[in-house]
Short mmCIF file of N, CA and C in Angstrom, two decimals:
data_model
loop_
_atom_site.label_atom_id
_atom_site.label_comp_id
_atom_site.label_asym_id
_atom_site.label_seq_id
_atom_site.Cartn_x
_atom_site.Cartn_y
_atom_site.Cartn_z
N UNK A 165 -1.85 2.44 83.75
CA UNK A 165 -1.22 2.37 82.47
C UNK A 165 -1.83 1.31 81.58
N UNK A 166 -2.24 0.30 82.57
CA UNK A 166 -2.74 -0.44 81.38
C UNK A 166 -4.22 -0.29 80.64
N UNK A 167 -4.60 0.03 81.35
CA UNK A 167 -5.95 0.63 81.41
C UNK A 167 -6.01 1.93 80.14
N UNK A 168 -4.76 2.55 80.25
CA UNK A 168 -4.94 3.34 78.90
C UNK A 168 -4.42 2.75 78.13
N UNK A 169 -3.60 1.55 77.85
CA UNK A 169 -3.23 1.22 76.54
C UNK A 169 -4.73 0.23 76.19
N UNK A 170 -5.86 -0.23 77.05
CA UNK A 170 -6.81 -0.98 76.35
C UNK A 170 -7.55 0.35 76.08
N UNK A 171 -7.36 1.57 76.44
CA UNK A 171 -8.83 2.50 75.74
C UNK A 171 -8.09 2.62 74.18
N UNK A 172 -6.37 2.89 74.25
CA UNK A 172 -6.29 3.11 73.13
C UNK A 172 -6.43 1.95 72.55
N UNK A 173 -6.23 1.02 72.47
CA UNK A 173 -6.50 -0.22 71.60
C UNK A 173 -7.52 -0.09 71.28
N UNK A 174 -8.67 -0.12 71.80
CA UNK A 174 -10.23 -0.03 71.27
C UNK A 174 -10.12 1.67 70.18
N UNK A 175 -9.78 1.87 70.78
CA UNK A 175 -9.85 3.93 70.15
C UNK A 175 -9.45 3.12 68.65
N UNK A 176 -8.35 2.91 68.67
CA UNK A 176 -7.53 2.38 67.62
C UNK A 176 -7.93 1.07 66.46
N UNK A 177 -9.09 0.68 67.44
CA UNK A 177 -10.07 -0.99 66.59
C UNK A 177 -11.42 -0.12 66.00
N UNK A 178 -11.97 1.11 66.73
CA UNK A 178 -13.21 2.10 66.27
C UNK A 178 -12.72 2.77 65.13
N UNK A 179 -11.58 3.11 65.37
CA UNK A 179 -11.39 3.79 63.95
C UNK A 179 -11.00 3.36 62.80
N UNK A 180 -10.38 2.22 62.98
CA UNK A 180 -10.16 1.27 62.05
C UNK A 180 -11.78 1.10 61.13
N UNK A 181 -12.74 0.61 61.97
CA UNK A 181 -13.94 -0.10 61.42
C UNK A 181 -14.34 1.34 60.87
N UNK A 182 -14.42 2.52 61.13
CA UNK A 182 -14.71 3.67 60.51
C UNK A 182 -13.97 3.81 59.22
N UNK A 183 -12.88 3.67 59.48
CA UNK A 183 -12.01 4.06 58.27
C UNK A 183 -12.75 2.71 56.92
N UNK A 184 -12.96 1.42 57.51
CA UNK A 184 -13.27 0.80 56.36
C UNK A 184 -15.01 1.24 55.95
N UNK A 185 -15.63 1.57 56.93
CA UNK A 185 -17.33 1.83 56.92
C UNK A 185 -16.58 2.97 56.17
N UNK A 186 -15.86 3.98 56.24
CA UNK A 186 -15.98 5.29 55.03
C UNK A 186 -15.64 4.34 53.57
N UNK A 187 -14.64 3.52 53.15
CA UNK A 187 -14.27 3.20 52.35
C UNK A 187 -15.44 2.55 51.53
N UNK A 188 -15.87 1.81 52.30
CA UNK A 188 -17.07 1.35 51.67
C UNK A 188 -17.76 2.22 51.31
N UNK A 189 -18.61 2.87 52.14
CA UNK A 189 -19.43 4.12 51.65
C UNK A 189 -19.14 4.73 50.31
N UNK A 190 -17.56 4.95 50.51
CA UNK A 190 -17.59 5.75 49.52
C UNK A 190 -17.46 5.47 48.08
N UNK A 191 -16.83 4.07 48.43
CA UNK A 191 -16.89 3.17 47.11
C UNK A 191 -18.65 3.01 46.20
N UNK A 192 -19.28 2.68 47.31
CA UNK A 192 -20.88 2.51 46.75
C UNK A 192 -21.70 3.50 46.58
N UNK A 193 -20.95 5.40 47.10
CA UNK A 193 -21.21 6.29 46.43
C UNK A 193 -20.96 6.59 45.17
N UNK A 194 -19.45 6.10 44.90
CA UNK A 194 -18.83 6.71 43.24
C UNK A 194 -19.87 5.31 42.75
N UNK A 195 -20.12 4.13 43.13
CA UNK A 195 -20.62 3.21 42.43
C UNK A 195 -21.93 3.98 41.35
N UNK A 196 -23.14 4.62 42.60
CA UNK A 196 -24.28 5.23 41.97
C UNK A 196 -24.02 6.59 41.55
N UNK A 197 -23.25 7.05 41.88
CA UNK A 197 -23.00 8.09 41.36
C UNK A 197 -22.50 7.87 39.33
N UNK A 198 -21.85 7.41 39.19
CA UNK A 198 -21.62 6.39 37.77
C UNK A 198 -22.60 6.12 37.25
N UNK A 199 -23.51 5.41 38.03
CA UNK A 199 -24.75 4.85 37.24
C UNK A 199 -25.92 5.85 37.11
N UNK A 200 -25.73 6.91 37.61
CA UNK A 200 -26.70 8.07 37.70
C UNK A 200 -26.12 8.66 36.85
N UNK A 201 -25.02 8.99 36.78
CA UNK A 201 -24.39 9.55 34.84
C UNK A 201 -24.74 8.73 34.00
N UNK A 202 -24.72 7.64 33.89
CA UNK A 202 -24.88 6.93 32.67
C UNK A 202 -26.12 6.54 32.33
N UNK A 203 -27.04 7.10 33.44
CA UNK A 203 -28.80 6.71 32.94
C UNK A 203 -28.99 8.54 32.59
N UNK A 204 -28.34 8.70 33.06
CA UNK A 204 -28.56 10.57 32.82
C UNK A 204 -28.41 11.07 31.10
N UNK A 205 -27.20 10.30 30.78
CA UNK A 205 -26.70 10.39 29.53
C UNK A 205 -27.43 9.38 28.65
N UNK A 206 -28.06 8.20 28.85
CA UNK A 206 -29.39 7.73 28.09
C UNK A 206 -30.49 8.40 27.81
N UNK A 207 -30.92 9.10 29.03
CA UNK A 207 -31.90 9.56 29.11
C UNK A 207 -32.02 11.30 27.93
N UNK A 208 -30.91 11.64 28.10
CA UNK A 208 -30.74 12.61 27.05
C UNK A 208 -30.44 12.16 25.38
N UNK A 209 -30.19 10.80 25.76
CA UNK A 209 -29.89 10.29 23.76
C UNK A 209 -31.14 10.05 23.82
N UNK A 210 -31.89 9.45 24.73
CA UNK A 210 -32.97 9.43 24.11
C UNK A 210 -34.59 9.95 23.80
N UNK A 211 -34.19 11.55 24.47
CA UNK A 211 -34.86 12.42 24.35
C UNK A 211 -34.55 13.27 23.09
N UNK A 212 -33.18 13.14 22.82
CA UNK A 212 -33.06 14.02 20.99
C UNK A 212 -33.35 13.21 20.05
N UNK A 213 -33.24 11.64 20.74
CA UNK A 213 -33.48 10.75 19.21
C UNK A 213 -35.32 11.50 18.86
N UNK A 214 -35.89 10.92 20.31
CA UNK A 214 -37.51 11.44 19.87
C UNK A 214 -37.56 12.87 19.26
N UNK A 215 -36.92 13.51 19.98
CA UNK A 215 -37.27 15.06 19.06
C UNK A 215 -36.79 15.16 17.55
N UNK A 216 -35.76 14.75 17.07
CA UNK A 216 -35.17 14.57 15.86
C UNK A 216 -36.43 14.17 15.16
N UNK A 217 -37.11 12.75 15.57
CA UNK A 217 -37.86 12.07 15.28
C UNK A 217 -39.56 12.98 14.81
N UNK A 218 -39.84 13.50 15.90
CA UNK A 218 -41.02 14.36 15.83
C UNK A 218 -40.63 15.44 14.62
N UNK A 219 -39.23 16.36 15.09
CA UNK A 219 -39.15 16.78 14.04
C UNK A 219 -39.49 16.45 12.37
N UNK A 220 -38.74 15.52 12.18
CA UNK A 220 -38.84 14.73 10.91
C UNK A 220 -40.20 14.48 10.24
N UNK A 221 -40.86 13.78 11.27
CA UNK A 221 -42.17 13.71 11.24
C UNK A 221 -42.96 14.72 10.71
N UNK A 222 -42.85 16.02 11.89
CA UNK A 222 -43.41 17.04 11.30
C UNK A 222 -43.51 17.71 10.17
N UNK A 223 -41.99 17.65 9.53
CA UNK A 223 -41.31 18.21 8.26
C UNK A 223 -41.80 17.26 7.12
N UNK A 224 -42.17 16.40 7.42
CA UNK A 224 -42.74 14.71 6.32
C UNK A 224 -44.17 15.29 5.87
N UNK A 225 -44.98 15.99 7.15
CA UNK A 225 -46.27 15.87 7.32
C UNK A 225 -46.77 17.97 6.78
N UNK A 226 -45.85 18.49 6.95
CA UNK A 226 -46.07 19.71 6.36
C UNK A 226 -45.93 19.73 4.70
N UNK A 227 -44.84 18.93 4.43
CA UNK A 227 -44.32 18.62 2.96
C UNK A 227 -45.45 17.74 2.06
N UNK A 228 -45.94 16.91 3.03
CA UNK A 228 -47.33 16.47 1.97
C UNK A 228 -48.53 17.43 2.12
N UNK A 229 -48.58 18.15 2.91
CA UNK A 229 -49.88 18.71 3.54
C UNK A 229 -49.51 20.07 1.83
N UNK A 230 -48.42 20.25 1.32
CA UNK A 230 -47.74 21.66 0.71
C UNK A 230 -48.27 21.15 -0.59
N UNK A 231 -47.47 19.99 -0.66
CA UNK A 231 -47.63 19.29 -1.77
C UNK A 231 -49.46 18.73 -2.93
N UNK A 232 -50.26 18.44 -1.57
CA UNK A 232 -51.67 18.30 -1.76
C UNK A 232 -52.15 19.68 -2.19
N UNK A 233 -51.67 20.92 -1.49
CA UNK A 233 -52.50 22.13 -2.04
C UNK A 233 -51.97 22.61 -3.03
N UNK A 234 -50.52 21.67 -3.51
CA UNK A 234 -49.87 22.45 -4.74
C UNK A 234 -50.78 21.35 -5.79
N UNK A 235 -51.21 20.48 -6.38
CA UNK A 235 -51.95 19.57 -6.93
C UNK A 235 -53.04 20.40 -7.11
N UNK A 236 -53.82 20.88 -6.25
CA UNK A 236 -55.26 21.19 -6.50
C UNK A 236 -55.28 22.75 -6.97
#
């Protein structure tokens, strides 16, 4: 008898340290998981800022290019 109340004690100290090793885990999963949205969502502002940008550009650079053959 006593002999099974020390397996369960240990049974009972293993799962404990599991239960906090998941907690952790899972805490420092949602951690990067967060920060992988929020570089995700940079990474898309700042791929339309450039395209906006090129756009603009382009539209700047056709409008003088229109403008020079309307002159001559």
């Amino acid at each position: 008898m006593k002999i099974a109340k020390e397996k369960r004690e240990k049974n009972k100290k293993a799962g404990n340290k599991q239960g906090i090793q998941f907690q952790i885990q899972s805490k420092i999963g949602a951690s990067i998981i967060v920060v992988m949205a929020v570089i995700a969502v940079l990474v898309v502002v700042v791929v339309y800022n450039l395209l906006i940008k090129a756009n603009n550009t382009e539209l700047r650079q056709d409008s003088e290019a229109i403008s020079l053959q309307v002159e001559k």
